[in-house]
């Protein structure tokens, strides 16, 4: 055990050193982050920051015309394809019961709520595999939880919104392709759904396209707890995020607006009417029909609904699967167009013109500043007058000057000390020749002179310090000022290989570490050795202390000595 | 060119100085303030105190951002001014509520302007760094040991012992942190190298031909670019204001002389008072502060020098004896005047140390890194050197710095080993007192 004051001093010293290291490391980490960003591929023409995963802001308004053209082309292509596919599938467009294939392991006894419905239009059994595909892709990992068959309004609404959200996000994950498709799907079903009313107003906005399709693919009759909703939302967000990387920014804004929906859903355990209203208000007139269905789902034994849903789902799935590849191709080519690496084309970079202008001006001004010579006469005479009017007993050196010169004196002292101890001539014990003796006498004389002058200086300093201390300035301000040359701009350092730079940094780090270590070593020796000396009577515990102190002081804390009890009787 | 213009130029420079976070000075500076101070009017005293406090905090790179009371600010200013050796005693006796002494303050301010080149330092301090800097500071910076706080004093009344293992664990933590820091630094080096290498050919400077990491970032991030452009613009305005001030400076100093003479006239008797009566009461209120490190260092150095001197003295005596013996034995065969003194390499050594010290005066705290892959160390100048290039004509190479650093590192390593050896000896002594215990030191790695 160590007594408190010394231990506290040491521990505070060590804690300070650790803090210093951590602080530096943190700063370096920040810098390194920006460096890594630079070295990865990035877009030099982007006017805005590249969108982060899942955290996009609504900046789509800035999309360059180039991007929009690209996207339009893509959409047109997908539209054409969708139309083609629709033609082929129109004939097999039947309804069969849509079991809520929401999970692989659920039993759905109360599917009856939605009923097995026979629809006039015969649904082909081809629906099923598609639905399976859909369910697998969409509902992976989610469990079905069916509330009581009596789907009360709230549940139904939850379902509606929940499932809608699911569809939304899943749809988005599948890319743009689905959008157009679904719109068409919806439009195709217009005649069947005309019996239902549109209770809600619609809101036309940019997000229309994507929402319409997803809503169109609406909901199965399964209920999900909000918790599941959340996990699904997260899953979907992740998938959407991965698509984001393909670089379609316009899409992202839409994604963003839709992603907010899942979160709102997740946060409520039971949605009330208002919420569903809000959600549904973002839906377009066409899809409104479907949402209306969803809302009234519990009330209907819905052959109609199931049919729409089946249609939507099937089409979407089919198309999305087929379109996904296409989308990927598109996005990758876009990617190649936009991204840029420093490695590849760093030499083509150009600094912005305003920057260059200001830099020129800046350099010119600094040149003028350093070249400016003022009329020194007035300045000097003022200083003379004021210094002469200072107190007569003021010491000639100030604390600042003392600190500056103390290091120099220390260096000289060390030099002489080392010389005196190690020089061959001075230290040889045997008799020397007359010449050598004289020489060594000369050397000693020279040393003595230097040392005396140093002592004189130091005495001056000591007197000055006594004055200043008495004067009350013992509270020297916590100067962390580096005494290095800081007047002019930092000089340029040229290096030619990575090895040089690394070596230089390593050496500097070593120097700094050694300086710190020396300081710690001195402090520890000062504090710990006396403790050992003084606590010698207590022999039992001292060996542990001894061992610890030995390792700290003599081995830098890295190795331990071995203490052996020598109690073998002689 | 009136004094009012000169002071207005000075005020403009002062107003433009930005603090660490871009904070501007909180004081309302105007030429009126200076004029009133000349006539020792009391309304402007607090403003001057605040101004000085703010400027000195910036110059001393004082990171503490706590907002101080006026009395604390005054204390701080007095301490710093004393540190630099200001000699008007009545300055230190100014009241702590900031009610008197504007003339003294303006004198102190002008004295500081010259003494520590206040404006120049401030301009350089917050200069926009565009290139990649590396710190090559080799001066011995000691960790600041906080003085005993109030809570510590309380604890010392019932001392809580600390286990030595806690210290060991702290030490180990420190070593671990250092290793992390080292790897981070090496990563930074390679990242910088890559950036410099890849952006070869799009130079912004005449001396090197690649972009710095900051510049590359500006291209990547437009928002940051506009920020930087604004900062640079601000700096340019500052520099222009500074140049204007330089032009009008002589008038200011003439005017200050008049202020000084006015003061001396008024307070002729007070100045040469015996300083013991000037024990500034404001200072002595201070709590028991420990002797600052600088004073301790001086005292230690003094004792060591005295020791060295006495040792040299002894040796000289011994040598003298021996020489006399030899002379007696040899008779007068060899006169002392024939003794050919070999080149005294002590002189050389001392000269080398002096040179090293003056070189260290040119120690570089920070350097700007630039990649140049060619064999010739001297930079190739295609244009005749302009004023710009004169400034940056001081350029170093990595190889020079490496050798300097290596030398420093070896010295420090030796010093550390010596210290460890001393500790070993001390512990050896202790061991002798412990009966029956043998210490086997660990094997050398």
GROMACS .gro file of N, CA, C and O in nm, chain A residues 1-2 4 16 34 36 347 358 362 366 368 379 381 383 385 387 389 391 393 403 408 415 419-420 427 432 434-435 437 446 448 459 465 474-475 479 482 487 489-495 505 508 515-517 546 552 556 562 564 566, chain B residues 60 83 87 111 114 124 127 135 137-138 141 146 160-162 171 175 178 185 187 189 196 200 217 235-236 243 253 257 273 275 286 289 298 302 313 315-316 322 326-327 340 345 347 361 366 368 370 372 396 398 427 436 438 440:
model
  444
    1UNK      N    1   0.084  -0.121   0.000
    1UNK     CA    2   0.000   0.000   0.000
    1UNK      C    3   0.087   0.124   0.000
    1UNK      O    4   0.191   0.128   0.063
    2UNK      N    5   0.040   0.220  -0.065
    2UNK     CA    6   0.116   0.344  -0.070
    2UNK      C    7   0.039   0.454  -0.001
    2UNK      O    8  -0.082   0.461  -0.013
    4UNK      N    9  -0.118   0.814   0.073
    4UNK     CA   10  -0.206   0.884  -0.023
    4UNK      C   11  -0.140   0.993  -0.106
    4UNK      O   12  -0.153   0.993  -0.228
   16UNK      N   13  -0.314   1.192  -1.648
   16UNK     CA   14  -0.294   1.300  -1.745
   16UNK      C   15  -0.232   1.248  -1.873
   16UNK      O   16  -0.273   1.285  -1.983
   34UNK      N   17  -1.194   1.119  -4.247
   34UNK     CA   18  -1.207   1.200  -4.369
   34UNK      C   19  -1.112   1.151  -4.476
   34UNK      O   20  -1.145   1.153  -4.595
   36UNK      N   21  -1.021   0.841  -4.523
   36UNK     CA   22  -1.077   0.720  -4.582
   36UNK      C   23  -1.186   0.755  -4.681
   36UNK      O   24  -1.200   0.694  -4.786
  347UNK      N   25  -0.528   1.308  -6.061
  347UNK     CA   26  -0.456   1.420  -6.120
  347UNK      C   27  -0.545   1.508  -6.206
  347UNK      O   28  -0.502   1.610  -6.255
  358UNK      N   29  -0.893   3.331  -5.381
  358UNK     CA   30  -0.867   3.375  -5.245
  358UNK      C   31  -0.727   3.333  -5.202
  358UNK      O   32  -0.659   3.407  -5.130
  362UNK      N   33  -0.440   3.567  -5.066
  362UNK     CA   34  -0.385   3.536  -4.934
  362UNK      C   35  -0.234   3.530  -4.936
  362UNK      O   36  -0.165   3.589  -4.853
  366UNK      N   37   0.029   3.775  -4.736
  366UNK     CA   38   0.127   3.727  -4.640
  366UNK      C   39   0.267   3.771  -4.681
  366UNK      O   40   0.351   3.802  -4.597
  368UNK      N   41   0.337   4.041  -4.833
  368UNK     CA   42   0.350   4.183  -4.796
  368UNK      C   43   0.372   4.198  -4.646
  368UNK      O   44   0.449   4.281  -4.600
  379UNK      N   45   0.895   5.318  -3.214
  379UNK     CA   46   0.868   5.201  -3.131
  379UNK      C   47   0.975   5.185  -3.025
  379UNK      O   48   0.948   5.170  -2.907
  381UNK      N   49   1.193   5.390  -2.909
  381UNK     CA   50   1.207   5.494  -2.807
  381UNK      C   51   1.098   5.482  -2.703
  381UNK      O   52   1.123   5.503  -2.584
  383UNK      N   53   0.967   5.203  -2.603
  383UNK     CA   54   1.002   5.092  -2.515
  383UNK      C   55   1.114   5.132  -2.419
  383UNK      O   56   1.110   5.099  -2.302
  385UNK      N   57   1.182   5.426  -2.307
  385UNK     CA   58   1.133   5.517  -2.203
  385UNK      C   59   1.054   5.442  -2.098
  385UNK      O   60   1.070   5.466  -1.978
  387UNK      N   61   1.067   5.125  -2.021
  387UNK     CA   62   1.148   5.033  -1.940
  387UNK      C   63   1.232   5.110  -1.839
  387UNK      O   64   1.255   5.062  -1.728
  389UNK      N   65   1.149   5.366  -1.693
  389UNK     CA   66   1.063   5.417  -1.586
  389UNK      C   67   1.014   5.307  -1.495
  389UNK      O   68   0.948   5.332  -1.395
  391UNK      N   69   1.025   5.005  -1.221
  391UNK     CA   70   1.077   5.003  -1.084
  391UNK      C   71   1.225   4.970  -1.086
  391UNK      O   72   1.270   4.883  -1.158
  393UNK      N   73   1.411   4.829  -0.871
  393UNK     CA   74   1.457   4.703  -0.815
  393UNK      C   75   1.408   4.582  -0.893
  393UNK      O   76   1.420   4.469  -0.849
  403UNK      N   77   1.249   3.104  -1.820
  403UNK     CA   78   1.210   2.974  -1.875
  403UNK      C   79   1.279   2.948  -2.006
  403UNK      O   80   1.320   2.835  -2.035
  408UNK      N   81   1.859   2.605  -2.209
  408UNK     CA   82   1.993   2.616  -2.268
  408UNK      C   83   2.100   2.588  -2.165
  408UNK      O   84   2.198   2.517  -2.191
  415UNK      N   85   2.626   1.877  -2.106
  415UNK     CA   86   2.740   1.853  -2.194
  415UNK      C   87   2.869   1.848  -2.114
  415UNK      O   88   2.949   1.755  -2.128
  419UNK      N   89   3.114   1.531  -2.028
  419UNK     CA   90   3.254   1.536  -2.071
  419UNK      C   91   3.347   1.507  -1.955
  419UNK      O   92   3.442   1.430  -1.967
  420UNK      N   93   3.318   1.570  -1.846
  420UNK     CA   94   3.405   1.553  -1.730
  420UNK      C   95   3.406   1.409  -1.684
  420UNK      O   96   3.509   1.356  -1.642
  427UNK      N   97   3.998   1.122  -1.701
  427UNK     CA   98   3.960   1.019  -1.607
  427UNK      C   99   4.059   0.905  -1.595
  427UNK      O  100   4.035   0.810  -1.524
  432UNK      N  101   4.992   1.008  -1.627
  432UNK     CA  102   4.998   1.052  -1.766
  432UNK      C  103   5.127   1.127  -1.788
  432UNK      O  104   5.195   1.168  -1.695
  434UNK      N  105   5.348   1.441  -1.893
  434UNK     CA  106   5.342   1.580  -1.850
  434UNK      C  107   5.250   1.660  -1.940
  434UNK      O  108   5.168   1.741  -1.896
  435UNK      N  109   5.265   1.630  -2.066
  435UNK     CA  110   5.185   1.703  -2.163
  435UNK      C  111   5.036   1.680  -2.141
  435UNK      O  112   4.956   1.773  -2.137
  437UNK      N  113   4.896   1.579  -1.879
  437UNK     CA  114   4.846   1.635  -1.754
  437UNK      C  115   4.815   1.783  -1.772
  437UNK      O  116   4.712   1.833  -1.725
  446UNK      N  117   3.899   2.514  -1.841
  446UNK     CA  118   3.795   2.562  -1.932
  446UNK      C  119   3.657   2.526  -1.880
  446UNK      O  120   3.563   2.606  -1.882
  448UNK      N  121   3.575   2.473  -1.582
  448UNK     CA  122   3.541   2.551  -1.464
  448UNK      C  123   3.490   2.689  -1.502
  448UNK      O  124   3.395   2.740  -1.442
  459UNK      N  125   2.235   3.201  -1.060
  459UNK     CA  126   2.214   3.280  -0.937
  459UNK      C  127   2.128   3.400  -0.966
  459UNK      O  128   2.040   3.436  -0.887
  465UNK      N  129   1.379   3.495  -0.934
  465UNK     CA  130   1.264   3.414  -0.897
  465UNK      C  131   1.217   3.446  -0.757
  465UNK      O  132   1.097   3.448  -0.729
  474UNK      N  133   0.353   3.360  -0.800
  474UNK     CA  134   0.383   3.218  -0.800
  474UNK      C  135   0.280   3.141  -0.878
  474UNK      O  136   0.301   3.027  -0.917
  475UNK      N  137   0.169   3.202  -0.900
  475UNK     CA  138   0.071   3.135  -0.983
  475UNK      C  139   0.106   3.163  -1.128
  475UNK      O  140   0.048   3.249  -1.191
  479UNK      N  141   0.100   2.772  -1.889
  479UNK     CA  142   0.142   2.786  -2.026
  479UNK      C  143   0.172   2.652  -2.087
  479UNK      O  144   0.252   2.577  -2.038
  482UNK      N  145   0.453   2.591  -2.670
  482UNK     CA  146   0.570   2.524  -2.720
  482UNK      C  147   0.673   2.630  -2.751
  482UNK      O  148   0.642   2.733  -2.809
  487UNK      N  149   0.698   3.205  -3.516
  487UNK     CA  150   0.668   3.336  -3.571
  487UNK      C  151   0.619   3.333  -3.714
  487UNK      O  152   0.515   3.388  -3.747
  489UNK      N  153   0.546   3.134  -4.096
  489UNK     CA  154   0.468   3.018  -4.137
  489UNK      C  155   0.555   2.893  -4.130
  489UNK      O  156   0.676   2.900  -4.145
  490UNK      N  157   0.491   2.785  -4.109
  490UNK     CA  158   0.565   2.660  -4.094
  490UNK      C  159   0.638   2.628  -4.224
  490UNK      O  160   0.584   2.645  -4.332
  491UNK      N  161   0.757   2.580  -4.213
  491UNK     CA  162   0.831   2.551  -4.335
  491UNK      C  163   0.782   2.424  -4.402
  491UNK      O  164   0.713   2.343  -4.342
  492UNK      N  165   0.824   2.409  -4.525
  492UNK     CA  166   0.786   2.291  -4.601
  492UNK      C  167   0.884   2.179  -4.572
  492UNK      O  168   1.004   2.202  -4.560
  493UNK      N  169   0.831   2.062  -4.563
  493UNK     CA  170   0.918   1.948  -4.545
  493UNK      C  171   0.894   1.854  -4.661
  493UNK      O  172   0.782   1.806  -4.682
  494UNK      N  173   0.999   1.826  -4.734
  494UNK     CA  174   0.985   1.739  -4.850
  494UNK      C  175   1.026   1.598  -4.815
  494UNK      O  176   1.132   1.575  -4.761
  495UNK      N  177   0.942   1.507  -4.852
  495UNK     CA  178   0.978   1.367  -4.833
  495UNK      C  179   0.960   1.297  -4.966
  495UNK      O  180   0.882   1.342  -5.050
  505UNK      N  181   0.776   1.002  -3.861
  505UNK     CA  182   0.669   1.005  -3.763
  505UNK      C  183   0.698   0.912  -3.647
  505UNK      O  184   0.674   0.944  -3.531
  508UNK      N  185   0.955   1.068  -3.424
  508UNK     CA  186   0.900   1.178  -3.345
  508UNK      C  187   0.815   1.123  -3.232
  508UNK      O  188   0.818   1.172  -3.119
  515UNK      N  189   1.029   1.131  -2.377
  515UNK     CA  190   1.024   1.248  -2.289
  515UNK      C  191   0.923   1.226  -2.178
  515UNK      O  192   0.949   1.252  -2.060
  516UNK      N  193   0.805   1.179  -2.216
  516UNK     CA  194   0.703   1.152  -2.116
  516UNK      C  195   0.750   1.049  -2.017
  516UNK      O  196   0.730   1.060  -1.896
  517UNK      N  197   0.811   0.946  -2.073
  517UNK     CA  198   0.852   0.835  -1.989
  517UNK      C  199   0.957   0.881  -1.889
  517UNK      O  200   0.956   0.839  -1.772
  546UNK      N  201   0.817  -0.423  -0.316
  546UNK     CA  202   0.949  -0.417  -0.378
  546UNK      C  203   0.944  -0.465  -0.522
  546UNK      O  204   0.998  -0.403  -0.613
  552UNK      N  205   0.834  -0.139  -1.208
  552UNK     CA  206   0.798  -0.008  -1.262
  552UNK      C  207   0.921   0.076  -1.292
  552UNK      O  208   0.932   0.137  -1.397
  556UNK      N  209   1.041  -0.060  -1.674
  556UNK     CA  210   0.933   0.009  -1.744
  556UNK      C  211   0.800  -0.056  -1.728
  556UNK      O  212   0.710  -0.041  -1.810
  562UNK      N  213   1.239  -1.167  -0.990
  562UNK     CA  214   1.198  -1.281  -0.909
  562UNK      C  215   1.260  -1.264  -0.771
  562UNK      O  216   1.379  -1.238  -0.758
  564UNK      N  217   1.343  -1.437  -0.426
  564UNK     CA  218   1.356  -1.573  -0.373
  564UNK      C  219   1.389  -1.563  -0.225
  564UNK      O  220   1.477  -1.489  -0.185
  566UNK      N  221   1.562  -1.676   0.074
  566UNK     CA  222   1.683  -1.755   0.096
  566UNK      C  223   1.680  -1.813   0.236
  566UNK      O  224   1.752  -1.768   0.325
  630UNK      N  225  -0.183   3.266  -2.519
  630UNK     CA  226  -0.129   3.156  -2.441
  630UNK      C  227  -0.198   3.025  -2.467
  630UNK      O  228  -0.179   2.929  -2.394
  653UNK      N  229   0.430   3.788  -1.550
  653UNK     CA  230   0.514   3.683  -1.608
  653UNK      C  231   0.608   3.741  -1.713
  653UNK      O  232   0.723   3.699  -1.725
  657UNK      N  233   0.697   4.634  -1.531
  657UNK     CA  234   0.756   4.687  -1.409
  657UNK      C  235   0.689   4.803  -1.341
  657UNK      O  236   0.748   4.861  -1.250
  681UNK      N  237   0.279   4.815  -2.418
  681UNK     CA  238   0.404   4.748  -2.387
  681UNK      C  239   0.401   4.603  -2.432
  681UNK      O  240   0.495   4.550  -2.490
  684UNK      N  241   0.446   4.533  -2.809
  684UNK     CA  242   0.582   4.523  -2.857
  684UNK      C  243   0.655   4.405  -2.798
  684UNK      O  244   0.726   4.333  -2.867
  694UNK      N  245  -0.071   3.481  -3.668
  694UNK     CA  246  -0.016   3.351  -3.705
  694UNK      C  247  -0.090   3.236  -3.641
  694UNK      O  248  -0.096   3.126  -3.695
  697UNK      N  249  -0.406   3.121  -3.833
  697UNK     CA  250  -0.390   3.118  -3.977
  697UNK      C  251  -0.449   2.990  -4.031
  697UNK      O  252  -0.435   2.885  -3.971
  705UNK      N  253   0.362   1.759  -3.673
  705UNK     CA  254   0.423   1.829  -3.562
  705UNK      C  255   0.557   1.767  -3.533
  705UNK      O  256   0.569   1.647  -3.513
  707UNK      N  257   0.760   1.892  -3.290
  707UNK     CA  258   0.804   1.962  -3.172
  707UNK      C  259   0.885   1.871  -3.084
  707UNK      O  260   0.838   1.765  -3.043
  708UNK      N  261   1.006   1.913  -3.053
  708UNK     CA  262   1.090   1.827  -2.970
  708UNK      C  263   1.119   1.888  -2.835
  708UNK      O  264   1.202   1.837  -2.762
  711UNK      N  265   0.804   1.910  -2.323
  711UNK     CA  266   0.679   1.957  -2.264
  711UNK      C  267   0.645   1.866  -2.150
  711UNK      O  268   0.635   1.746  -2.167
  716UNK      N  269  -0.175   1.921  -1.191
  716UNK     CA  270  -0.269   2.012  -1.130
  716UNK      C  271  -0.233   2.033  -0.984
  716UNK      O  272  -0.198   1.939  -0.915
  730UNK      N  273  -0.639   0.814   0.227
  730UNK     CA  274  -0.678   0.682   0.175
  730UNK      C  275  -0.558   0.626   0.103
  730UNK      O  276  -0.502   0.689   0.016
  731UNK      N  277  -0.521   0.509   0.142
  731UNK     CA  278  -0.403   0.453   0.078
  731UNK      C  279  -0.439   0.397  -0.059
  731UNK      O  280  -0.550   0.356  -0.085
  732UNK      N  281  -0.341   0.398  -0.140
  732UNK     CA  282  -0.364   0.349  -0.276
  732UNK      C  283  -0.277   0.228  -0.298
  732UNK      O  284  -0.163   0.223  -0.257
  741UNK      N  285  -0.025   0.245  -1.559
  741UNK     CA  286   0.092   0.246  -1.645
  741UNK      C  287   0.071   0.157  -1.766
  741UNK      O  288   0.108   0.188  -1.879
  745UNK      N  289   0.060   0.239  -2.175
  745UNK     CA  290   0.136   0.172  -2.280
  745UNK      C  291   0.044   0.125  -2.391
  745UNK      O  292   0.076   0.138  -2.510
  748UNK      N  293  -0.064   0.407  -2.603
  748UNK     CA  294   0.044   0.454  -2.690
  748UNK      C  295   0.053   0.368  -2.814
  748UNK      O  296   0.077   0.418  -2.924
  755UNK      N  297  -0.116   0.680  -3.613
  755UNK     CA  298  -0.026   0.774  -3.680
  755UNK      C  299   0.032   0.715  -3.807
  755UNK      O  300   0.044   0.782  -3.909
  757UNK      N  301  -0.103   0.495  -3.988
  757UNK     CA  302  -0.209   0.491  -4.090
  757UNK      C  303  -0.226   0.627  -4.154
  757UNK      O  304  -0.246   0.640  -4.275
  759UNK      N  305   0.000   0.843  -4.196
  759UNK     CA  306   0.111   0.863  -4.291
  759UNK      C  307   0.080   0.800  -4.425
  759UNK      O  308   0.099   0.863  -4.531
  766UNK      N  309  -0.132   1.232  -5.157
  766UNK     CA  310  -0.034   1.316  -5.227
  766UNK      C  311   0.005   1.253  -5.359
  766UNK      O  312   0.021   1.321  -5.461
  770UNK      N  313  -0.108   1.398  -5.788
  770UNK     CA  314   0.007   1.463  -5.851
  770UNK      C  315  -0.037   1.531  -5.979
  770UNK      O  316  -0.109   1.475  -6.060
  787UNK      N  317  -1.024   1.740  -4.990
  787UNK     CA  318  -1.153   1.738  -4.921
  787UNK      C  319  -1.241   1.851  -4.968
  787UNK      O  320  -1.363   1.838  -4.975
  805UNK      N  321  -0.961   3.600  -4.341
  805UNK     CA  322  -0.819   3.617  -4.311
  805UNK      C  323  -0.759   3.725  -4.399
  805UNK      O  324  -0.677   3.806  -4.353
  806UNK      N  325  -0.799   3.728  -4.524
  806UNK     CA  326  -0.745   3.831  -4.613
  806UNK      C  327  -0.783   3.970  -4.566
  806UNK      O  328  -0.701   4.062  -4.569
  813UNK      N  329  -0.196   4.539  -4.248
  813UNK     CA  330  -0.103   4.618  -4.328
  813UNK      C  331  -0.133   4.767  -4.314
  813UNK      O  332  -0.041   4.850  -4.306
  823UNK      N  333   0.280   5.520  -3.181
  823UNK     CA  334   0.384   5.515  -3.078
  823UNK      C  335   0.420   5.655  -3.030
  823UNK      O  336   0.449   5.675  -2.911
  827UNK      N  337   0.390   5.778  -2.640
  827UNK     CA  338   0.492   5.849  -2.560
  827UNK      C  339   0.430   5.962  -2.481
  827UNK      O  340   0.466   5.986  -2.365
  843UNK      N  341   0.907   5.352  -0.515
  843UNK     CA  342   0.882   5.309  -0.377
  843UNK      C  343   0.949   5.175  -0.352
  843UNK      O  344   0.962   5.093  -0.443
  845UNK      N  345   0.996   4.821  -0.290
  845UNK     CA  346   0.898   4.726  -0.343
  845UNK      C  347   0.833   4.642  -0.235
  845UNK      O  348   0.731   4.581  -0.257
  856UNK      N  349  -0.424   3.486  -0.270
  856UNK     CA  350  -0.425   3.357  -0.334
  856UNK      C  351  -0.401   3.245  -0.236
  856UNK      O  352  -0.330   3.258  -0.140
  859UNK      N  353  -0.023   2.825  -0.305
  859UNK     CA  354   0.009   2.757  -0.429
  859UNK      C  355   0.148   2.696  -0.420
  859UNK      O  356   0.237   2.749  -0.356
  868UNK      N  357   1.497   2.545  -1.160
  868UNK     CA  358   1.611   2.635  -1.143
  868UNK      C  359   1.690   2.597  -1.020
  868UNK      O  360   1.814   2.590  -1.024
  872UNK      N  361   2.070   2.467  -1.012
  872UNK     CA  362   2.169   2.543  -0.936
  872UNK      C  363   2.252   2.452  -0.848
  872UNK      O  364   2.375   2.457  -0.846
  883UNK      N  365   3.666   2.148  -0.929
  883UNK     CA  366   3.766   2.209  -0.842
  883UNK      C  367   3.859   2.103  -0.784
  883UNK      O  368   3.983   2.117  -0.787
  885UNK      N  369   3.920   1.802  -0.885
  885UNK     CA  370   4.006   1.740  -0.985
  885UNK      C  371   4.120   1.830  -1.026
  885UNK      O  372   4.232   1.784  -1.052
  886UNK      N  373   4.088   1.954  -1.032
  886UNK     CA  374   4.194   2.048  -1.069
  886UNK      C  375   4.305   2.046  -0.967
  886UNK      O  376   4.424   2.047  -1.000
  892UNK      N  377   4.969   1.662  -0.922
  892UNK     CA  378   5.044   1.568  -1.007
  892UNK      C  379   5.141   1.640  -1.095
  892UNK      O  380   5.256   1.598  -1.115
  896UNK      N  381   5.538   1.597  -1.114
  896UNK     CA  382   5.611   1.566  -1.237
  896UNK      C  383   5.718   1.670  -1.265
  896UNK      O  384   5.830   1.639  -1.303
  897UNK      N  385   5.682   1.792  -1.243
  897UNK     CA  386   5.778   1.898  -1.269
  897UNK      C  387   5.901   1.883  -1.178
  897UNK      O  388   6.015   1.899  -1.220
  910UNK      N  389   5.305   2.136  -2.596
  910UNK     CA  390   5.215   2.158  -2.711
  910UNK      C  391   5.078   2.104  -2.675
  910UNK      O  392   5.060   1.986  -2.649
  915UNK      N  393   3.950   1.925  -2.763
  915UNK     CA  394   3.820   1.900  -2.825
  915UNK      C  395   3.703   1.937  -2.735
  915UNK      O  396   3.588   1.927  -2.773
  917UNK      N  397   3.658   2.239  -2.651
  917UNK     CA  398   3.613   2.359  -2.718
  917UNK      C  399   3.518   2.323  -2.830
  917UNK      O  400   3.413   2.383  -2.848
  931UNK      N  401   1.701   2.672  -3.168
  931UNK     CA  402   1.620   2.792  -3.169
  931UNK      C  403   1.536   2.796  -3.295
  931UNK      O  404   1.430   2.856  -3.299
  936UNK      N  405   0.593   2.299  -3.627
  936UNK     CA  406   0.508   2.232  -3.724
  936UNK      C  407   0.568   2.247  -3.862
  936UNK      O  408   0.625   2.350  -3.894
  938UNK      N  409   0.492   2.168  -4.286
  938UNK     CA  410   0.392   2.131  -4.385
  938UNK      C  411   0.452   2.023  -4.473
  938UNK      O  412   0.564   2.036  -4.520
  940UNK      N  413   0.507   1.783  -4.788
  940UNK     CA  414   0.494   1.787  -4.933
  940UNK      C  415   0.572   1.670  -4.991
  940UNK      O  416   0.683   1.641  -4.948
  942UNK      N  417   0.778   1.497  -5.274
  942UNK     CA  418   0.855   1.525  -5.395
  942UNK      C  419   0.939   1.404  -5.424
  942UNK      O  420   1.028   1.369  -5.347
  966UNK      N  421   1.285   2.194  -4.559
  966UNK     CA  422   1.362   2.086  -4.501
  966UNK      C  423   1.337   1.959  -4.579
  966UNK      O  424   1.239   1.949  -4.652
  968UNK      N  425   1.306   1.533  -4.535
  968UNK     CA  426   1.274   1.434  -4.434
  968UNK      C  427   1.401   1.370  -4.379
  968UNK      O  428   1.409   1.337  -4.261
  997UNK      N  429   1.739   0.046  -0.535
  997UNK     CA  430   1.667  -0.072  -0.490
  997UNK      C  431   1.763  -0.178  -0.439
  997UNK      O  432   1.730  -0.254  -0.348
 1006UNK      N  433   1.751  -1.232   0.380
 1006UNK     CA  434   1.706  -1.359   0.325
 1006UNK      C  435   1.627  -1.349   0.197
 1006UNK      O  436   1.555  -1.441   0.160
 1008UNK      N  437   1.653  -1.281  -0.206
 1008UNK     CA  438   1.741  -1.260  -0.322
 1008UNK      C  439   1.655  -1.211  -0.437
 1008UNK      O  440   1.547  -1.265  -0.461
 1010UNK      N  441   1.628  -1.167  -0.828
 1010UNK     CA  442   1.683  -1.207  -0.957
 1010UNK      C  443   1.616  -1.121  -1.064
 1010UNK      O  444   1.497  -1.134  -1.091
   0.00000   0.00000   0.00000
